[in-house]
Coordinates of C-alpha atoms in Angstrom, one line a residue:
Chain A
M5 CA 82.9 102.6 80.2
E6 CA 80.0 104.2 81.6
Q7 CA 78.8 104.4 85.3
S8 CA 74.9 105.9 86.0
G9 CA 75.2 107.6 83.2
I10 CA 78.4 109.3 83.1
K11 CA 81.4 108.4 81.1
T12 CA 84.4 107.1 83.4
I13 CA 88.1 106.0 83.1
Y14 CA 89.5 103.6 85.8
F15 CA 92.9 104.2 86.6
D16 CA 93.1 101.7 89.5
N17 CA 94.4 98.4 88.4
A18 CA 96.7 98.1 91.1
A19 CA 94.1 97.6 93.7
T20 CA 92.1 95.5 91.4
S21 CA 91.6 95.2 87.6
F22 CA 88.6 96.7 86.2
P23 CA 87.2 95.6 83.5
K24 CA 88.2 91.9 83.3
P25 CA 88.8 90.0 80.1
P26 CA 86.5 88.5 77.8
G27 CA 85.6 85.0 79.6
A28 CA 86.4 85.7 82.8
V29 CA 83.0 87.1 83.5
E30 CA 81.3 84.3 81.6
A31 CA 83.7 81.3 83.5
V32 CA 82.1 82.9 87.2
I33 CA 78.3 82.3 85.3
D34 CA 79.6 79.0 84.0
Y35 CA 80.4 77.7 87.2
M36 CA 77.7 79.5 89.2
T37 CA 74.6 78.1 86.6
R38 CA 76.2 75.0 85.1
V39 CA 79.0 73.7 86.9
G40 CA 78.1 73.9 90.3
G41 CA 79.8 71.6 92.5
N42 CA 82.2 70.8 95.6
P43 CA 85.4 70.7 93.9
G44 CA 87.2 67.3 95.1
R45 CA 84.5 66.2 97.2
S46 CA 82.1 64.1 95.8
G47 CA 82.3 61.8 92.7
H48 CA 79.1 63.0 90.3
A49 CA 79.4 65.6 87.2
R50 CA 79.4 68.7 89.4
S51 CA 81.8 68.1 91.8
V52 CA 84.3 66.4 89.0
D53 CA 83.7 69.5 86.9
A54 CA 84.5 72.2 89.5
G55 CA 87.5 70.0 90.4
E56 CA 88.6 70.4 86.4
A57 CA 88.3 74.1 86.7
V58 CA 90.4 74.4 90.0
F59 CA 93.0 72.2 88.1
S60 CA 93.3 73.8 85.3
A61 CA 93.9 77.2 87.1
R62 CA 96.6 75.4 88.6
E63 CA 98.1 74.6 85.6
A64 CA 97.6 78.0 84.2
V65 CA 99.2 79.8 87.4
A66 CA 102.3 76.7 86.9
A67 CA 103.1 77.9 83.6
L68 CA 103.0 81.7 84.4
F69 CA 105.6 81.3 87.2
G70 CA 107.5 78.4 85.5
V71 CA 106.6 75.5 87.4
K72 CA 106.4 72.2 86.4
N73 CA 104.2 70.5 89.2
P74 CA 100.7 72.1 89.4
M75 CA 100.5 70.9 92.6
R76 CA 102.8 73.0 93.9
V77 CA 100.1 75.8 93.0
V78 CA 98.5 76.7 96.5
L79 CA 95.2 78.7 96.1
C80 CA 94.2 81.4 99.1
S81 CA 91.6 84.0 99.1
N82 CA 94.2 86.5 98.1
A83 CA 98.1 87.1 98.0
T84 CA 97.6 88.8 102.1
E85 CA 96.6 85.5 103.1
A86 CA 99.2 83.5 100.6
L87 CA 102.1 86.2 102.5
N88 CA 101.1 85.3 106.0
L89 CA 100.9 81.5 105.2
A90 CA 104.6 81.6 104.1
I91 CA 105.6 84.4 106.7
Q92 CA 103.9 82.6 109.3
G93 CA 104.9 79.2 108.2
I94 CA 108.2 79.5 107.9
L95 CA 109.8 81.4 110.6
R96 CA 110.4 80.1 114.2
P97 CA 111.2 82.0 117.5
G98 CA 114.4 82.9 117.5
D99 CA 114.9 83.1 113.0
H100 CA 116.1 86.2 111.7
A101 CA 114.1 88.1 108.4
V102 CA 115.5 90.4 106.3
T103 CA 113.3 92.4 103.9
T104 CA 112.8 95.6 102.2
A105 CA 111.9 99.4 102.7
M106 CA 109.6 98.9 99.6
E107 CA 107.6 96.4 101.3
H108 CA 103.4 96.6 101.3
N109 CA 102.0 96.4 104.9
S110 CA 100.9 92.3 103.4
T111 CA 104.2 91.3 104.5
I112 CA 106.0 93.7 106.9
R113 CA 103.0 93.7 109.4
P114 CA 102.9 90.1 109.5
L115 CA 106.8 90.3 109.9
M116 CA 106.1 92.9 112.7
E117 CA 103.6 90.9 114.4
M118 CA 106.0 88.1 114.6
E119 CA 108.6 90.1 116.1
R120 CA 106.4 91.2 118.9
R121 CA 104.6 87.7 119.4
D122 CA 107.0 84.9 118.6
G123 CA 110.2 86.6 119.1
I124 CA 111.7 86.5 115.9
S125 CA 113.7 89.7 114.8
V126 CA 113.7 91.7 111.3
T127 CA 115.9 93.5 109.6
V128 CA 114.6 95.8 107.0
A129 CA 117.6 96.6 104.2
P130 CA 117.2 100.1 102.6
C131 CA 116.3 100.9 98.9
P132 CA 117.6 104.3 97.7
G133 CA 115.5 105.7 95.2
G134 CA 113.3 102.4 95.5
R135 CA 116.0 99.2 94.1
V136 CA 117.1 97.8 97.1
D137 CA 120.9 98.1 97.5
C138 CA 121.8 94.5 97.4
E139 CA 125.3 94.9 99.2
E140 CA 123.3 96.4 102.3
L141 CA 121.1 93.6 102.2
L142 CA 123.7 91.0 101.8
R143 CA 125.2 92.8 104.9
S144 CA 121.8 92.3 106.7
F145 CA 121.7 88.4 106.7
R146 CA 122.9 86.5 110.2
P147 CA 123.7 83.2 110.9
K148 CA 120.0 82.9 112.0
T149 CA 118.3 84.4 108.9
R150 CA 115.9 81.9 107.7
L151 CA 113.4 84.0 105.6
V152 CA 114.7 86.9 102.8
V153 CA 111.2 88.7 101.7
V154 CA 110.9 90.9 98.7
N155 CA 108.5 93.1 97.2
H156 CA 108.9 92.2 93.5
A157 CA 107.3 95.0 92.2
S158 CA 106.2 98.0 94.3
N159 CA 102.4 99.0 94.5
A160 CA 102.9 102.4 95.5
F161 CA 105.9 103.5 92.9
G162 CA 105.8 100.4 90.6
V163 CA 109.4 99.7 91.1
V164 CA 110.8 96.2 90.7
Q165 CA 113.3 94.3 92.6
P166 CA 116.1 92.5 91.0
L167 CA 115.0 88.9 92.0
G168 CA 117.4 87.0 90.1
D169 CA 120.1 88.7 92.0
I170 CA 118.6 88.0 95.5
G171 CA 117.5 84.6 94.4
M172 CA 121.5 83.8 94.1
M173 CA 122.7 85.6 97.6
C174 CA 119.7 83.7 99.4
R175 CA 121.2 80.2 97.8
E176 CA 124.5 81.2 99.0
K177 CA 123.4 82.0 102.7
K178 CA 120.8 79.2 102.6
A179 CA 118.1 81.2 103.5
V180 CA 114.2 81.0 101.6
L181 CA 113.4 83.5 99.3
L182 CA 109.8 84.6 99.5
A183 CA 108.4 87.0 96.7
D184 CA 105.4 89.3 96.8
C185 CA 104.1 89.0 93.5
A186 CA 101.0 90.7 93.9
Q187 CA 101.9 93.7 92.0
S188 CA 104.0 91.8 89.2
A189 CA 101.9 88.3 88.1
G190 CA 100.8 88.8 85.0
I191 CA 102.6 92.1 84.4
I192 CA 106.2 91.1 84.4
P193 CA 107.4 87.7 83.0
I194 CA 108.1 85.4 86.0
D195 CA 110.6 82.7 86.3
I196 CA 111.0 81.4 89.7
K197 CA 113.0 78.4 89.0
R198 CA 115.6 81.2 86.7
D199 CA 115.8 83.7 89.6
A200 CA 116.1 80.9 92.5
V201 CA 112.7 82.2 94.1
D202 CA 111.3 79.4 96.6
I203 CA 108.2 80.5 96.8
A204 CA 106.0 83.1 95.0
A205 CA 102.5 84.6 96.5
F206 CA 100.6 86.3 93.8
A207 CA 97.0 88.0 93.9
G208 CA 94.2 86.6 91.3
H209 CA 92.1 89.8 90.6
K210 CA 94.9 92.4 89.7
G211 CA 97.0 91.6 87.0
L212 CA 95.7 87.6 86.6
Y213 CA 92.4 89.3 85.9
G214 CA 90.5 87.0 87.9
P215 CA 87.8 87.9 90.5
T216 CA 88.3 89.6 94.4
G217 CA 88.9 86.7 96.4
T218 CA 91.4 84.4 94.5
G219 CA 95.2 84.4 94.8
G220 CA 97.5 82.0 96.6
L221 CA 101.5 80.5 96.5
V222 CA 103.8 78.8 94.0
I223 CA 106.2 76.6 95.8
S224 CA 108.8 75.7 93.4
D225 CA 109.6 72.3 92.2
D226 CA 112.7 71.4 94.1
F227 CA 111.4 73.7 97.4
D228 CA 110.9 71.5 101.0
F229 CA 107.5 72.6 101.3
R230 CA 107.2 70.6 104.6
L231 CA 109.3 73.3 105.9
I232 CA 106.2 75.2 105.9
R233 CA 103.4 74.8 108.7
P234 CA 100.5 75.1 107.9
L235 CA 98.2 78.3 109.0
K236 CA 94.5 76.2 109.3
F237 CA 93.8 72.6 109.2
G238 CA 90.3 70.8 108.1
G239 CA 88.6 69.3 105.7
T240 CA 90.5 68.4 101.8
G241 CA 88.2 65.7 100.4
S242 CA 91.7 63.3 100.9
N243 CA 92.9 61.1 103.8
S244 CA 89.1 61.2 105.3
D245 CA 89.7 58.3 107.8
S246 CA 92.3 60.4 109.6
T247 CA 91.9 62.8 112.0
Y248 CA 95.4 64.6 111.1
Q249 CA 95.8 66.8 108.2
P250 CA 97.2 65.3 105.1
D251 CA 101.1 66.2 104.2
F252 CA 101.0 66.4 100.4
L253 CA 100.6 69.2 98.5
P254 CA 98.2 71.3 97.9
D255 CA 95.6 69.5 100.7
I256 CA 98.3 70.1 103.1
F257 CA 97.2 74.0 103.2
E258 CA 93.9 74.0 101.4
S259 CA 91.6 73.2 104.1
G260 CA 87.9 74.3 103.4
T261 CA 86.0 74.5 100.2
L262 CA 87.7 76.6 97.8
N263 CA 86.8 79.9 96.0
A264 CA 85.4 77.5 93.0
A265 CA 83.5 80.3 91.4
G266 CA 86.1 82.5 91.6
I267 CA 89.0 80.5 90.7
S268 CA 87.3 79.6 87.2
G269 CA 87.7 83.2 86.6
L270 CA 91.1 83.4 87.6
N271 CA 91.9 80.8 85.2
A272 CA 90.1 82.1 82.3
G273 CA 91.8 85.7 83.2
I274 CA 95.2 83.7 83.0
R275 CA 94.3 81.8 79.9
Y276 CA 93.3 85.3 78.3
I277 CA 96.7 86.7 79.2
L278 CA 98.3 83.8 78.0
S279 CA 96.6 83.8 74.9
L280 CA 97.7 87.1 73.9
Q281 CA 100.8 87.0 71.4
D282 CA 103.8 87.1 73.4
G283 CA 101.8 87.2 76.5
V284 CA 102.9 88.8 79.5
R285 CA 105.4 90.7 77.4
T286 CA 102.5 92.2 75.3
V287 CA 101.0 93.6 78.7
Q288 CA 104.3 94.7 80.3
S289 CA 105.1 96.7 77.1
H290 CA 101.4 98.3 77.4
K291 CA 101.7 99.2 80.3
R292 CA 105.6 100.7 80.2
D293 CA 104.2 102.8 77.4
L294 CA 100.9 104.0 78.8
A295 CA 103.3 105.3 82.0
G296 CA 105.7 106.7 79.9
Y297 CA 103.2 108.7 77.7
F298 CA 101.2 109.4 81.3
I299 CA 104.6 110.7 82.8
R300 CA 105.6 112.9 79.6
K301 CA 102.8 114.6 78.9
A302 CA 101.5 115.2 82.3
G303 CA 105.3 117.1 82.5
E304 CA 104.7 119.0 79.7
C305 CA 101.0 120.0 80.5
V306 CA 100.5 120.2 84.1
E307 CA 101.8 122.8 86.6
G308 CA 103.3 121.7 89.7
F309 CA 103.2 117.5 88.1
T310 CA 105.7 115.7 90.7
T311 CA 106.7 111.8 90.2
Y312 CA 109.1 110.3 92.6
V313 CA 111.3 107.7 91.1
A314 CA 113.2 107.5 88.2
A315 CA 110.9 106.7 85.2
E316 CA 113.1 103.7 84.3
L317 CA 112.3 102.1 87.4
M318 CA 108.4 102.6 86.8
D319 CA 108.0 99.0 85.0
T320 CA 104.2 98.0 86.0
G321 CA 102.3 100.8 84.4
V322 CA 101.8 102.1 88.4
V323 CA 103.0 105.9 88.4
S324 CA 102.7 108.2 91.4
F325 CA 102.7 111.8 91.8
N326 CA 101.9 114.8 92.7
I327 CA 100.6 118.2 92.2
E328 CA 102.3 120.6 93.9
G329 CA 100.3 122.4 96.5
K330 CA 97.6 120.1 96.6
E331 CA 96.8 117.4 99.0
P332 CA 96.4 114.2 97.0
S333 CA 93.4 112.7 98.2
E334 CA 91.7 116.3 97.4
V335 CA 93.0 115.7 93.3
A336 CA 92.0 112.1 93.9
W337 CA 88.4 113.6 95.1
R338 CA 88.0 116.1 92.1
L339 CA 89.4 113.4 89.6
A340 CA 86.5 111.7 90.3
E341 CA 83.6 113.7 91.2
R342 CA 84.2 116.1 88.2
H343 CA 86.1 113.9 85.6
G344 CA 84.6 110.1 86.4
I345 CA 88.2 109.1 86.7
M346 CA 89.1 106.9 89.5
C347 CA 92.2 106.2 90.8
R348 CA 94.3 105.6 94.6
S349 CA 95.4 108.2 97.2
G350 CA 97.1 108.1 100.3
L351 CA 99.7 105.7 101.3
H352 CA 98.4 102.8 99.2
C353 CA 98.9 100.4 102.7
A354 CA 102.7 101.0 102.1
P355 CA 104.2 103.9 104.6
L356 CA 107.7 101.7 104.4
A357 CA 107.6 102.5 100.6
H358 CA 106.5 105.7 101.3
R359 CA 108.8 107.1 104.3
T360 CA 111.9 105.3 101.4
I361 CA 110.7 107.6 98.7
G362 CA 110.2 110.6 101.1
T363 CA 106.2 111.2 100.3
F364 CA 105.0 109.7 103.9
P365 CA 102.8 110.8 105.6
G366 CA 101.0 112.7 102.5
G367 CA 101.1 110.1 100.4
T368 CA 100.8 110.5 96.4
V369 CA 98.0 109.8 93.9
R370 CA 98.2 107.1 91.9
F371 CA 97.5 106.1 88.5
S372 CA 98.2 102.2 87.8
F373 CA 97.1 101.3 84.2
G374 CA 95.6 98.2 82.7
I375 CA 95.4 96.1 79.7
F376 CA 91.8 97.7 78.7
N377 CA 93.4 101.5 79.4
T378 CA 94.5 103.7 76.1
P379 CA 96.5 106.7 76.0
E380 CA 93.5 108.6 75.0
E381 CA 92.0 108.0 78.3
I382 CA 95.2 109.4 79.3
D383 CA 94.9 112.8 77.2
I384 CA 91.8 113.1 78.7
A385 CA 93.4 112.7 82.4
V386 CA 96.2 115.3 81.9
G387 CA 93.2 117.5 80.8
A388 CA 91.5 117.2 84.1
L389 CA 95.0 117.7 86.0
Q390 CA 95.5 120.8 84.3
E391 CA 92.2 121.9 85.7
I392 CA 92.9 120.4 88.7
A393 CA 96.2 122.1 89.0
V394 CA 95.5 125.8 88.5
E395 CA 91.9 125.4 90.2
G396 CA 91.5 127.3 93.9
G397 CA 90.2 125.2 97.0
E398 CA 86.6 125.2 97.9
Chain B
M270 CA 81.0 42.6 78.7
I271 CA 84.1 45.1 79.4
D272 CA 86.3 44.8 82.3
Y273 CA 87.3 47.7 84.4
S274 CA 89.6 49.0 87.2
V275 CA 89.9 51.5 89.3
V276 CA 92.9 53.6 90.0
L277 CA 92.8 55.3 93.7
F278 CA 94.9 58.1 94.2
R279 CA 95.9 60.1 97.2
S280 CA 93.5 63.3 97.0
P281 CA 90.6 64.0 94.6
N282 CA 93.7 66.7 93.1
Q283 CA 95.6 63.7 91.7
S284 CA 92.7 62.2 90.8
I285 CA 91.8 64.8 88.2
W286 CA 95.3 65.8 87.5
A287 CA 95.5 61.8 86.4
A288 CA 92.2 62.1 84.4
R289 CA 93.2 64.8 82.5
L290 CA 96.5 63.2 81.4
L291 CA 94.7 60.1 80.2
K292 CA 92.4 62.0 78.4
K293 CA 95.6 63.9 76.5
A294 CA 96.7 60.5 76.0
G295 CA 93.7 59.9 73.8
I296 CA 93.2 56.8 76.8
E297 CA 89.3 56.5 77.7
R298 CA 88.8 57.2 81.5
R299 CA 85.9 58.3 83.4
M300 CA 85.8 59.5 87.0
M301 CA 84.1 58.0 89.8
P302 CA 82.9 58.3 93.3
A303 CA 86.3 56.1 95.0
P304 CA 84.4 53.0 96.2
R305 CA 84.2 53.2 100.0
N306 CA 86.2 49.4 100.5
L307 CA 88.8 50.6 98.7
T308 CA 89.8 54.6 100.4
S309 CA 88.5 56.6 102.9
D310 CA 88.6 60.0 100.2
C311 CA 85.5 62.0 99.9
G312 CA 86.3 62.3 96.3
Y313 CA 87.0 60.4 93.1
C314 CA 89.0 58.1 91.7
V315 CA 89.6 57.1 87.9
R316 CA 87.5 54.1 85.8
I317 CA 90.1 52.7 83.1
R318 CA 89.4 49.3 81.0
S319 CA 91.9 47.0 82.1
I320 CA 92.9 46.2 78.7
D321 CA 94.8 50.1 79.0
L322 CA 96.2 49.1 82.2
E323 CA 100.3 49.3 81.4
R324 CA 99.4 52.2 79.3
V325 CA 97.6 53.9 82.7
R326 CA 100.9 53.5 84.2
E327 CA 103.0 54.8 81.8
V328 CA 101.0 57.8 81.4
L329 CA 100.9 58.4 85.0
E330 CA 104.7 57.6 85.9
K331 CA 105.7 59.9 83.1
G332 CA 103.7 62.7 83.9
G333 CA 104.8 62.3 87.6
V334 CA 101.2 61.6 89.4
E335 CA 101.5 59.5 92.1
F336 CA 98.7 56.6 92.5
L337 CA 98.3 54.5 95.7
C338 CA 96.9 51.5 93.5
I339 CA 95.5 50.4 90.3
E340 CA 92.2 47.5 91.7
K341 CA 89.7 45.3 89.2
L342 CA 86.4 46.5 89.8
A343 CA 84.7 43.3 90.6

């Protein structure tokens, strides 16, 4: 990939994926230039076509998460909004919530805000080495535990939590399980029925290869969605004679015009993944291979190269590392400026995860690989890191 | 002259879902603005041939799509 005449390498797919697959950009253009209508608001062909594009995206998301009813896919502007809808929608004053020490700020901040503002209480279960301690998690439950929020895959370290085990625990304790799948959707096969997940939040622009501004909630087929209070109210194109919010899915949670252009691209992105032989498994296997190759090669060639979690736990193509004696921000800056290699440094909006792993407050350099990255790009990056490791400061 | 009916739904989302199921089943259908005398929705309903009415019911019930009613078009 070239940018301003410089060959670039993009290793920041956990922030947002790039490039987008064939069809995703075209779908956005098709919506903007041909379809053009507001989904669900009028009876003409443009509105109907827009509605069909949105519905098709719901079907694709439902298939990806193992949900039968596509109306149980609620479209939001990103995973953060979806997580806020679930967290703020479910918890009431006096409730208790359990979460993990690997959370992103998109879950821990709404929880902390509700602790301060609404009088809920929160227990953070420890994650030694990155994986949640299930016994400790079980001990965290109280009689008033209503919600368990689990980061399925860490954006900072790529560690995947055992959703199925946690799901069984939540069923036994009659607590709602909310999985933050921002970093796992489209990367790890997910079956929310099998894993007893009640609600899953996803980002549309990361592993699902849609545009930014897309994401949502998937509500399992047998979960009583009325336990979630809407965050916003307004026009839905349905029950227009009533001044009250509709009480059915997805309208109850989807007020205002949807991002139909972005959702069209999201639909194409998901369908691209589903069209691959073995679908999501192919993506995961490619990312695992790239991460494993990078860790091995950088470990051999780059002086002072350090990773922080066991290699077998890094399951999403995300690798956090440091080079001894170098600031992460300096490494990322030199990679970008001198070598055209784009990645992210710092705390990755996940201070809890960095505290857990022991990389707070300095943070790490994070490479996050995508389906279009190659071993050759990793070779170039390792060469660049070799140079940076032995360079002096400026 | 063909005799038409309209299927009305709680929401445009349900209408779209229904239309897709009917298309898959090979049933002639068309989305059209929901008649104001039948519903308050801003969106659409599904027009079908009255002759297909029983098949339409069957497909929608099997697919799990809830509909409000089916009305003959004047």
